[in-house]
Short mmCIF file of C-alpha atoms and ligand atoms in Angstrom, two decimals:
data_model
loop_
_atom_site.label_atom_id
_atom_site.label_comp_id
_atom_site.label_asym_id
_atom_site.label_seq_id
_atom_site.Cartn_x
_atom_site.Cartn_y
_atom_site.Cartn_z
CA MET Q 7 -37.56 50.98 44.99
CA THR Q 8 -38.89 48.45 47.70
CA ASP Q 9 -38.32 49.23 51.14
CA PRO Q 10 -37.37 45.54 52.80
CA THR Q 11 -38.60 47.00 56.22
CA THR Q 12 -42.18 46.92 54.65
CA ASN Q 13 -44.92 44.80 53.94
CA GLU Q 14 -44.75 45.39 51.00
CA PHE Q 15 -41.40 43.70 49.97
CA SER Q 16 -42.50 40.63 52.36
CA GLU Q 17 -45.52 39.97 50.15
CA PHE Q 18 -43.54 39.73 47.77
CA SER Q 19 -41.17 37.45 48.66
CA ILE Q 20 -44.49 35.20 50.29
CA THR Q 21 -45.95 34.94 46.83
CA GLN Q 22 -42.51 33.67 44.60
CA ILE Q 23 -42.25 31.14 47.27
CA ASP Q 24 -45.70 30.07 47.36
CA VAL Q 25 -45.48 29.80 43.35
CA ASP Q 26 -42.25 27.76 43.59
CA LEU Q 27 -44.27 25.66 45.86
CA ASP Q 28 -46.91 25.18 43.96
CA VAL Q 29 -44.51 24.30 41.16
CA GLN Q 30 -42.30 21.94 43.19
CA GLU Q 31 -45.59 20.33 44.27
CA ILE Q 32 -46.90 19.72 40.75
CA LEU Q 33 -43.48 17.92 39.37
CA LEU Q 34 -44.00 16.08 42.61
CA ALA Q 35 -46.78 14.74 42.07
CA ALA Q 36 -45.98 13.77 38.50
CA SER Q 37 -42.85 11.92 39.85
CA GLN Q 38 -44.77 9.77 42.24
CA HIS Q 39 -47.60 9.33 39.35
CA ASP Q 40 -50.34 10.64 41.77
CA ILE Q 41 -52.74 11.47 39.20
CA PRO Q 42 -55.73 12.35 41.95
CA LYS Q 43 -53.17 14.56 43.42
CA LEU Q 44 -52.38 15.93 40.07
CA ARG Q 45 -55.87 15.54 38.95
CA ARG Q 46 -56.21 18.28 42.20
CA LEU Q 47 -53.54 20.63 41.27
CA VAL Q 48 -53.96 21.01 37.85
CA ARG Q 49 -57.62 21.60 37.73
CA THR Q 50 -58.23 23.86 40.73
CA PRO Q 51 -58.00 27.11 39.90
CA SER Q 52 -55.88 28.76 42.76
CA SER Q 53 -53.59 26.40 41.50
CA HIS Q 54 -50.61 27.22 39.01
CA ALA Q 55 -52.21 29.00 35.59
CA ASP Q 56 -50.75 26.54 33.44
CA ALA Q 57 -50.07 23.52 35.88
CA ALA Q 58 -49.02 21.23 33.24
CA ASN Q 59 -46.83 22.83 31.73
CA VAL Q 60 -45.03 24.42 34.76
CA LYS Q 61 -41.09 24.34 35.02
CA ASP Q 62 -38.35 23.20 37.84
CA PRO Q 63 -36.22 26.12 37.09
CA GLU Q 64 -32.92 24.18 37.50
CA THR Q 65 -34.01 21.04 35.79
CA GLY Q 66 -36.14 22.56 33.24
CA TYR Q 67 -38.59 19.11 33.95
CA THR Q 68 -42.37 19.75 33.50
CA PRO Q 69 -44.30 17.39 34.93
CA LEU Q 70 -43.98 15.54 31.85
CA HIS Q 71 -40.39 14.86 32.06
CA SER Q 72 -40.75 14.48 36.05
CA ALA Q 73 -43.27 11.63 35.49
CA ILE Q 74 -40.94 10.03 33.21
CA ALA Q 75 -37.89 10.24 34.50
CA ALA Q 76 -39.54 8.27 37.92
CA CYS Q 77 -39.72 5.04 35.25
CA GLU Q 78 -35.63 5.27 35.27
CA PRO Q 79 -35.38 1.53 36.03
CA GLU Q 80 -32.78 1.01 38.90
CA THR Q 81 -29.56 0.11 38.10
CA GLU Q 82 -28.01 -0.74 41.18
CA ASP Q 83 -26.09 -5.00 40.50
CA ALA Q 84 -28.20 -7.50 42.95
CA ASP Q 85 -26.00 -9.10 45.03
CA GLU Q 86 -24.68 -11.84 42.81
CA THR Q 87 -23.04 -14.35 45.21
CA ASN Q 88 -26.65 -14.97 46.32
CA GLY Q 89 -27.83 -17.06 43.47
CA VAL Q 90 -31.36 -17.42 44.57
CA ASN Q 91 -32.24 -14.71 46.50
CA SER Q 92 -30.31 -12.49 43.68
CA ALA Q 93 -32.76 -14.19 41.10
CA GLN Q 94 -35.81 -13.61 43.33
CA ALA Q 95 -34.79 -9.73 43.45
CA ASN Q 96 -34.11 -9.59 40.39
CA GLY Q 97 -37.80 -10.85 39.67
CA ASP Q 98 -39.25 -8.39 42.20
CA GLU Q 99 -37.65 -5.63 40.73
CA THR Q 100 -38.67 -6.11 36.98
CA ASP Q 101 -41.96 -6.29 38.48
CA ALA Q 102 -41.76 -2.88 40.13
CA ASN Q 103 -39.86 -1.13 37.26
CA ALA Q 104 -42.89 -2.83 34.99
CA GLU Q 105 -45.66 -1.52 37.76
CA THR Q 106 -43.86 1.69 37.71
CA LEU Q 107 -43.76 2.49 33.53
CA LYS Q 108 -47.61 1.04 33.63
CA THR Q 109 -48.40 4.22 36.32
CA GLY Q 110 -46.13 6.01 34.86
CA ALA Q 111 -47.43 5.67 30.78
CA GLU Q 112 -51.31 6.45 33.14
CA THR Q 113 -49.24 9.87 34.21
CA VAL Q 114 -48.08 10.78 30.58
CA ARG Q 115 -51.49 10.15 29.18
CA PHE Q 116 -53.50 12.22 32.12
CA LEU Q 117 -50.79 15.26 31.79
CA LEU Q 118 -50.96 14.90 27.76
CA HIS Q 119 -55.06 15.17 28.30
CA GLU Q 120 -54.64 18.22 30.39
CA GLY Q 121 -52.83 20.26 27.61
CA ALA Q 122 -49.08 19.16 28.47
CA ILE Q 123 -46.86 20.14 25.32
CA TRP Q 124 -45.31 17.09 24.06
CA ASN Q 125 -42.02 18.54 23.18
CA ASP Q 126 -41.02 21.11 25.79
CA LEU Q 127 -36.99 21.02 26.36
CA ASP Q 128 -35.49 20.55 29.61
CA ARG Q 129 -32.01 21.75 30.29
CA ASN Q 130 -30.70 18.37 29.30
CA ASP Q 131 -32.04 19.78 25.52
CA GLU Q 132 -34.23 16.55 25.97
CA THR Q 133 -37.66 16.46 25.51
CA PRO Q 134 -39.86 14.47 27.22
CA GLY Q 135 -39.90 11.84 24.43
CA CYS Q 136 -36.35 11.51 24.17
CA LEU Q 137 -35.80 10.65 27.76
CA ALA Q 138 -38.13 8.36 27.63
CA ARG Q 139 -36.53 7.03 24.79
CA ARG Q 140 -33.15 6.88 26.46
CA ILE Q 141 -34.38 5.58 29.77
CA GLY Q 142 -36.14 2.50 27.45
CA ALA Q 143 -39.48 3.33 28.71
CA THR Q 144 -41.17 2.43 24.85
CA GLU Q 145 -44.39 2.75 25.58
CA ILE Q 146 -44.83 6.09 27.10
CA TYR Q 147 -42.37 7.16 24.14
CA GLU Q 148 -44.78 6.09 21.37
CA MET Q 149 -47.59 8.00 23.52
CA LEU Q 150 -45.15 10.80 22.33
CA VAL Q 151 -45.13 10.19 19.59
CA ASP Q 152 -48.31 9.85 18.51
CA ALA Q 153 -49.12 13.33 21.18
CA GLY Q 154 -46.83 14.95 18.17
CA VAL Q 155 -48.37 14.08 15.46
CA ARG Q 156 -51.73 14.80 16.88
CA ALA Q 157 -50.15 18.66 17.19
CA GLU Q 158 -48.88 18.44 14.05
CA MET Q 159 -51.71 17.52 12.32
CA LEU Q 160 -54.16 19.81 13.83
CA LEU Q 161 -52.20 22.98 13.33
CA SER Q 162 -51.71 21.41 9.82
CA ARG Q 163 -55.42 21.19 9.48
CA LEU Q 164 -56.24 24.52 10.95
CA GLU Q 165 -53.50 26.12 8.30
CA GLY Q 166 -51.96 27.39 11.95
CA TYR Q 167 -48.64 25.76 11.68
CA GLY Q 168 -46.67 27.85 14.32
CA PRO Q 169 -42.65 26.84 14.93
CA LEU Q 170 -41.55 23.46 15.83
CA SER Q 171 -40.45 24.61 18.87
CA ASP Q 172 -37.08 23.55 20.58
CA GLY Q 173 -38.48 24.99 23.82
CA ASP Q 174 -36.63 28.11 23.26
CA ASP Q 175 -39.37 29.90 23.21
CA GLU Q 176 -37.10 33.29 23.90
CA ASP Q 177 -35.12 32.31 21.09
CA GLU Q 178 -37.92 31.83 18.78
CA GLU Q 179 -39.46 35.01 19.18
CA GLU Q 180 -35.91 36.44 19.18
CA GLU Q 181 -35.54 35.13 15.67
CA GLU Q 182 -39.38 36.00 14.11
CA GLU Q 183 -38.50 39.28 15.71
CA GLU Q 184 -35.34 39.38 13.84
CA GLN Q 185 -36.93 38.19 10.43
CA GLU Q 186 -39.50 41.14 11.15
CA GLU Q 187 -36.43 43.77 11.53
CA GLY Q 188 -34.90 41.66 8.30
CA ALA Q 189 -37.73 42.30 6.20
CA ASP Q 190 -37.06 44.01 2.75
CA ALA Q 191 -40.12 46.56 1.93
CA SER Q 192 -40.47 44.79 -1.79
CA GLY Q 193 -42.12 41.63 0.98
CA GLU Q 194 -39.49 38.85 -1.34
CA ASN Q 195 -38.85 37.82 2.15
CA GLU Q 196 -40.91 34.75 2.58
CA THR Q 197 -39.77 34.32 5.93
CA VAL Q 198 -41.89 37.25 7.23
CA PRO Q 199 -44.76 36.31 9.00
CA GLU Q 200 -48.14 38.24 7.91
CA LEU Q 201 -51.13 37.20 8.84
CA VAL Q 202 -52.25 35.81 5.57
CA ASP Q 203 -48.51 34.38 4.87
CA ALA Q 204 -48.13 33.39 8.19
CA THR Q 205 -48.81 29.69 7.82
CA GLU Q 206 -46.32 29.26 4.29
CA ALA Q 207 -44.36 31.24 6.76
CA ASP Q 208 -44.13 29.36 9.57
CA VAL Q 209 -44.58 25.55 8.17
CA ALA Q 210 -40.86 25.94 6.89
CA THR Q 211 -39.77 25.44 10.17
CA VAL Q 212 -42.48 23.18 11.32
CA THR Q 213 -41.99 20.04 9.14
CA THR Q 214 -39.27 20.17 6.53
CA THR Q 215 -36.93 17.38 4.96
CA GLY Q 216 -33.79 17.79 6.73
CA GLU Q 217 -31.38 20.79 6.49
CA ARG Q 218 -32.70 21.64 3.56
CA LEU Q 219 -36.27 22.89 4.94
CA ALA Q 220 -35.16 22.43 8.99
CA ASN Q 221 -33.69 25.41 9.04
CA PRO Q 222 -35.65 28.29 9.49
CA GLU Q 223 -33.31 31.21 9.18
CA VAL Q 224 -32.53 30.42 5.46
CA SER Q 225 -35.91 31.48 3.01
CA ASN Q 226 -36.11 29.99 -0.08
CA PRO Q 227 -36.08 33.13 -1.89
CA GLY Q 228 -33.31 34.18 0.46
CA TYR Q 229 -31.25 30.98 -0.73
CA LEU Q 230 -31.25 31.52 -4.29
CA ASP Q 231 -30.29 34.97 -3.81
CA SER Q 232 -27.57 33.86 -2.41
CA SER Q 233 -24.17 32.79 -3.45
CA LEU Q 234 -22.61 28.98 -2.64
CA ASN Q 235 -19.34 27.81 -1.90
CA ILE Q 236 -19.63 24.71 -4.01
CA THR Q 237 -16.44 21.55 -3.20
CA ARG Q 238 -15.80 18.28 -4.24
CA ASP Q 239 -17.89 17.05 -1.49
CA ARG Q 240 -20.47 19.80 -0.38
CA ILE Q 241 -22.12 22.55 -1.20
CA LEU Q 242 -22.72 25.76 1.52
CA ASP Q 243 -24.59 28.30 1.14
CA SER Q 244 -23.01 31.85 1.99
CA ASP Q 245 -24.24 31.37 5.65
CA GLN Q 246 -22.56 27.94 6.03
CA ASN Q 247 -25.82 26.19 5.96
CA GLY Q 248 -25.34 23.22 4.60
CA VAL Q 249 -27.49 22.44 1.39
CA MET Q 250 -25.97 19.08 0.02
CA MET Q 251 -23.12 16.89 1.81
CA GLY Q 252 -21.03 13.81 0.29
CA TRP Q 253 -21.65 12.11 3.48
CA GLU Q 254 -25.07 11.49 1.89
CA THR Q 255 -24.00 9.17 -1.09
CA SER Q 256 -25.16 6.38 -0.36
CA ILE Q 257 -29.11 7.68 0.23
CA MET Q 258 -28.97 9.27 -2.93
CA GLN Q 259 -27.59 5.74 -3.97
CA LYS Q 260 -30.04 3.32 -2.79
CA SER Q 261 -33.12 6.23 -3.91
CA ALA Q 262 -31.44 5.71 -7.30
CA GLN Q 263 -31.66 2.47 -7.74
CA LYS Q 264 -35.46 2.63 -5.64
CA LEU Q 265 -36.85 4.62 -8.46
CA LEU Q 266 -35.28 3.65 -11.32
CA PRO Q 267 -33.88 -0.13 -11.15
CA ARG Q 268 -33.80 -1.21 -15.45
CA PRO Q 269 -32.46 0.88 -18.20
CA GLY Q 270 -34.92 3.13 -20.55
CA LEU Q 271 -37.33 5.00 -17.98
CA LYS Q 272 -38.16 8.19 -18.12
CA VAL Q 273 -36.78 10.29 -14.67
CA LEU Q 274 -37.19 13.62 -13.13
CA ASN Q 275 -34.76 14.81 -10.75
CA VAL Q 276 -36.14 17.98 -8.91
CA GLY Q 277 -32.84 19.49 -6.90
CA HIS Q 278 -29.28 18.70 -8.45
CA GLY Q 279 -26.94 19.93 -6.05
CA MET Q 280 -23.97 18.08 -6.55
CA GLY Q 281 -25.29 15.66 -9.13
CA ILE Q 282 -25.16 12.83 -6.99
CA VAL Q 283 -28.57 10.98 -7.02
CA ASP Q 284 -28.24 12.28 -10.76
CA GLY Q 285 -24.93 10.25 -11.76
CA PHE Q 286 -26.79 7.40 -10.30
CA PHE Q 287 -30.08 7.49 -12.71
CA GLN Q 288 -27.14 7.96 -15.58
CA GLU Q 289 -26.13 5.09 -14.73
CA GLN Q 290 -29.24 3.42 -15.54
CA SER Q 291 -28.92 5.11 -19.15
CA PRO Q 292 -32.54 6.37 -18.86
CA ALA Q 293 -34.75 7.21 -22.20
CA ALA Q 294 -35.28 10.35 -20.11
CA HIS Q 295 -33.76 12.44 -17.76
CA HIS Q 296 -35.16 16.14 -16.85
CA ILE Q 297 -33.53 18.20 -14.42
CA ILE Q 298 -35.07 21.70 -12.53
CA GLU Q 299 -32.41 23.64 -10.48
CA ALA Q 300 -33.27 26.80 -9.25
CA HIS Q 301 -29.51 28.30 -8.57
CA PRO Q 302 -27.84 29.90 -11.01
CA ASP Q 303 -25.05 28.13 -9.32
CA VAL Q 304 -25.99 25.25 -9.55
CA VAL Q 305 -26.70 25.36 -13.35
CA ALA Q 306 -22.77 27.19 -13.98
CA GLU Q 307 -21.58 24.24 -12.20
CA MET Q 308 -23.69 21.26 -13.72
CA LYS Q 309 -23.26 23.47 -17.71
CA ARG Q 310 -19.13 23.03 -16.45
CA LYS Q 311 -19.42 19.79 -15.49
CA GLY Q 312 -21.06 19.36 -19.32
CA TRP Q 313 -24.88 18.29 -17.63
CA ASP Q 314 -26.15 20.12 -20.58
CA THR Q 315 -24.51 17.43 -23.10
CA LYS Q 316 -25.89 14.24 -21.45
CA PRO Q 317 -27.79 11.58 -22.85
CA GLY Q 318 -30.97 11.89 -22.24
CA VAL Q 319 -30.49 14.75 -19.88
CA VAL Q 320 -32.74 18.21 -20.37
CA ILE Q 321 -32.02 20.90 -17.56
CA HIS Q 322 -34.64 22.73 -16.70
CA GLU Q 323 -33.48 26.26 -15.12
CA GLY Q 324 -35.91 27.98 -12.77
CA ARG Q 325 -38.01 26.78 -9.48
CA TRP Q 326 -39.67 23.53 -10.03
CA GLN Q 327 -42.89 25.79 -9.42
CA ASP Q 328 -42.24 27.23 -12.55
CA ILE Q 329 -41.59 24.96 -14.32
CA LEU Q 330 -43.49 22.29 -13.20
CA PRO Q 331 -47.00 23.31 -14.34
CA GLY Q 332 -45.86 23.57 -18.42
CA LEU Q 333 -44.29 20.24 -18.02
CA VAL Q 334 -48.27 18.75 -16.75
CA GLY Q 335 -49.50 21.49 -19.71
CA ASN Q 336 -47.12 19.28 -22.19
CA GLY Q 337 -48.56 15.59 -21.17
CA GLU Q 338 -44.88 14.97 -19.65
CA THR Q 339 -45.20 11.85 -17.04
CA PHE Q 340 -42.85 9.84 -15.73
CA ASP Q 341 -41.14 6.73 -14.07
CA ALA Q 342 -39.76 7.76 -11.47
CA ILE Q 343 -39.59 11.52 -9.85
CA TYR Q 344 -36.92 12.66 -7.29
CA TYR Q 345 -37.56 15.78 -4.55
CA ASP Q 346 -34.87 17.11 -3.06
CA THR Q 347 -34.70 21.21 -2.85
CA PHE Q 348 -33.26 23.19 -0.06
CA ALA Q 349 -35.23 25.98 1.81
CA GLU Q 350 -38.69 24.83 1.08
CA SER Q 351 -41.55 24.67 3.54
CA TYR Q 352 -43.88 21.92 4.50
CA ALA Q 353 -46.19 23.31 2.52
CA ASP Q 354 -43.95 23.54 -0.41
CA PHE Q 355 -43.53 20.04 -0.46
CA ARG Q 356 -46.73 18.92 0.39
CA ASP Q 357 -48.13 21.41 -2.66
CA PHE Q 358 -45.44 19.16 -5.20
CA PHE Q 359 -47.01 15.93 -3.76
CA SER Q 360 -50.42 16.82 -3.41
CA GLU Q 361 -50.51 18.97 -6.61
CA GLN Q 362 -47.47 17.96 -9.24
CA VAL Q 363 -46.85 15.00 -8.70
CA ILE Q 364 -50.10 13.74 -9.51
CA GLY Q 365 -49.62 14.55 -12.53
CA LEU Q 366 -46.89 13.64 -13.88
CA LEU Q 367 -46.07 10.48 -12.36
CA GLU Q 368 -47.06 7.37 -14.85
CA GLN Q 369 -49.64 4.89 -13.04
CA ASP Q 370 -47.52 2.49 -12.33
CA GLY Q 371 -44.65 4.74 -11.23
CA LYS Q 372 -42.34 5.54 -8.00
CA TRP Q 373 -41.55 8.70 -6.72
CA GLY Q 374 -39.42 9.59 -3.61
CA PHE Q 375 -37.64 12.41 -1.62
CA PHE Q 376 -34.85 12.93 0.74
CA ASN Q 377 -36.46 12.12 3.83
CA GLY Q 378 -34.58 14.52 6.63
CA MET Q 379 -37.63 15.68 8.14
CA GLY Q 380 -36.76 16.37 11.91
CA ALA Q 381 -33.46 14.16 11.59
CA ASP Q 382 -31.95 16.48 14.35
CA ARG Q 383 -33.44 14.09 16.51
CA GLN Q 384 -35.33 11.04 17.44
CA ILE Q 385 -38.34 11.79 18.02
CA SER Q 386 -38.92 14.48 15.67
CA TYR Q 387 -37.90 12.17 12.93
CA ASP Q 388 -40.62 9.96 14.57
CA VAL Q 389 -43.37 12.35 14.79
CA TYR Q 390 -42.49 13.48 11.02
CA GLN Q 391 -42.78 10.67 9.35
CA LYS Q 392 -46.05 9.65 10.62
CA VAL Q 393 -46.78 13.24 9.40
CA ALA Q 394 -45.88 12.89 6.39
CA GLU Q 395 -47.50 9.37 5.83
CA MET Q 396 -51.11 10.80 6.94
CA ASP Q 397 -50.64 13.74 4.21
CA LEU Q 398 -49.21 11.67 1.26
CA PHE Q 399 -51.74 8.61 2.08
CA GLU Q 400 -54.66 11.67 1.76
CA ALA Q 401 -53.32 12.55 -1.25
CA GLY Q 402 -53.74 9.32 -2.96
CA PHE Q 403 -50.10 7.33 -2.25
CA ASP Q 404 -48.69 4.69 -0.51
CA ILE Q 405 -45.59 4.72 1.23
CA GLU Q 406 -42.61 2.04 2.29
CA TRP Q 407 -40.14 2.81 4.30
CA GLU Q 408 -36.50 1.29 4.60
CA ASP Q 409 -34.13 1.74 7.34
CA ILE Q 410 -30.55 2.47 6.00
CA PRO Q 411 -27.70 2.93 8.68
CA VAL Q 412 -26.02 6.51 8.75
CA PRO Q 413 -22.14 6.43 9.25
CA LYS Q 414 -20.97 8.29 11.94
CA LEU Q 415 -20.84 11.45 11.28
CA ASP Q 416 -18.73 12.95 14.00
CA GLY Q 417 -16.33 14.64 11.71
CA GLU Q 418 -18.69 16.03 8.60
CA TRP Q 419 -19.56 18.79 10.67
CA GLU Q 420 -16.78 20.81 10.44
CA GLY Q 421 -17.51 24.60 8.89
CA VAL Q 422 -20.64 23.76 8.65
CA ARG Q 423 -23.04 25.59 10.45
CA ARG Q 424 -25.53 22.87 12.12
CA ALA Q 425 -25.66 19.66 12.14
CA TYR Q 426 -28.28 19.05 10.26
CA TRP Q 427 -28.32 15.24 10.77
CA VAL Q 428 -28.20 13.47 14.30
CA VAL Q 429 -30.18 10.48 14.00
CA ASP Q 430 -28.87 7.00 13.68
CA ASN Q 431 -31.12 5.79 11.07
CA TYR Q 432 -32.28 7.47 7.39
CA ARG Q 433 -35.77 6.27 6.35
CA LEU Q 434 -35.92 6.25 2.81
CA PRO Q 435 -39.06 6.65 1.68
CA LEU Q 436 -40.35 5.12 -1.76
CA CYS Q 437 -44.44 5.85 -2.80
CA ARG Q 438 -46.73 4.63 -5.30
CA PHE Q 439 -50.45 5.50 -6.23
CA MET Q 440 -52.59 3.63 -4.08
CA ASP Q 441 -54.03 0.19 -5.76
C1 SAM W 6 -29.78 19.31 -1.53
S1 SAM W 6 -29.62 19.43 -3.01
C2 SAM W 6 -29.94 17.88 -3.85
C3 SAM W 6 -28.90 17.29 -3.81
C4 SAM W 6 -28.74 16.33 -5.23
N1 SAM W 6 -30.23 14.65 -4.56
C5 SAM W 6 -27.87 15.70 -4.85
O1 SAM W 6 -28.09 14.04 -5.18
O2 SAM W 6 -26.81 16.10 -5.23
C6 SAM W 6 -30.37 20.51 -3.39
C7 SAM W 6 -31.14 21.75 -4.59
O3 SAM W 6 -32.36 22.34 -5.00
C8 SAM W 6 -32.00 23.21 -5.68
N2 SAM W 6 -33.47 24.17 -5.12
C9 SAM W 6 -33.65 24.68 -4.37
N3 SAM W 6 -35.05 25.10 -4.11
C10 SAM W 6 -35.47 24.07 -5.19
C11 SAM W 6 -36.66 24.87 -6.35
N4 SAM W 6 -37.57 25.38 -5.85
N5 SAM W 6 -36.88 24.66 -7.37
C12 SAM W 6 -35.60 23.56 -8.04
N6 SAM W 6 -34.60 23.38 -7.32
C13 SAM W 6 -34.99 24.14 -5.75
C14 SAM W 6 -30.99 23.50 -5.14
O4 SAM W 6 -30.59 24.87 -5.73
C15 SAM W 6 -30.09 22.35 -4.50
O5 SAM W 6 -29.11 22.44 -6.32
#
């Protein structure tokens, strides 16, 4: 134990205070948009080791948060009884706000350049981008989206994805430890981070398609082994994760309409779930309607509902990874393809479109996917849209988006482990081969 009468104790206290003062000085300089001072603090060796990413212990603000929070426009009402002066005051205020936004943007650019983390969370559960969006700092928001895209693309190119940090490193470390401990000896648990397979394992938590892929605690083999709770308006896995929910019906309807605009076409759907999108495909009396479904409970339910006897329907039981090479080998092609699975990684999704769709889609065909990537936070949704766009482009596809408003989902999540949808609009993707 430290003796409070010794120098050892007082030295310890002084060190602690120094560190805190360092942090406060950096955060203050950020909030004052004082780039020269920040430059000095960030680059001085004696300064804080990772100065661009220090945190206020109370608010959880990083320098990025501080710089952005200082851009929040003044909200005090101008004196409305004094017309001319009030208009003048409003004009001055607007100029001041514009100037603050400009210096704020410069500070954010500087901090990002110095290695500030784009998606660290404050105590309010906001990333710097969430804060920028909330206060209407659009230019800064876009800078942070671009920073997110750069970070994700870089990690992807290095094939060393790390989990999309919620900023809660402790939780994530615990999760990783739990996953490692929970790994079975057969090595079937794909979430176990191994040196070679780490990419695959981690990608699942980075770039995902909604609840289907977003939950790092669920692996595809684990999910396929679990028993499902299938009801009229939802499918939950054994941990109450939402596999599919009835509120997505309008999204499925619109997707089906866009992909299959007229009768007599050939369609392939990967992931039957509640059969919603397949129901809409059937309405178009397709010439061929192939469905790939990997979960035995879903397959049993499909058969109970008579899907195996519907016109044109061919059910392929198993994972698309195992089924599709056979279809490609047989020379099967489709006018429309839809992809909506569960608990798969972004790497799986990318393999799907870069390796399989190419061999299966008619030259003038269209394909789509359930776009839930990062849908539990607007900035993540925006980042992943751009990341996917780049990968799709690289794989030779053009993509067109349509925004569809999502109804209020307040009552929807009862009994569901995690609300996987938070953003206001669903961005519906429609992909084609590039000209
Ligand atoms: C979100 S649901 C699909 C919902 C569907 N779009 C609808 O309209 O009801 C995902 C489905 O994909 C299936 N699935 C998961 N992984 C798969 C894989 N690797 N191959 C084929 N199907 C898979 C799941 O069992 C589940 O039925």
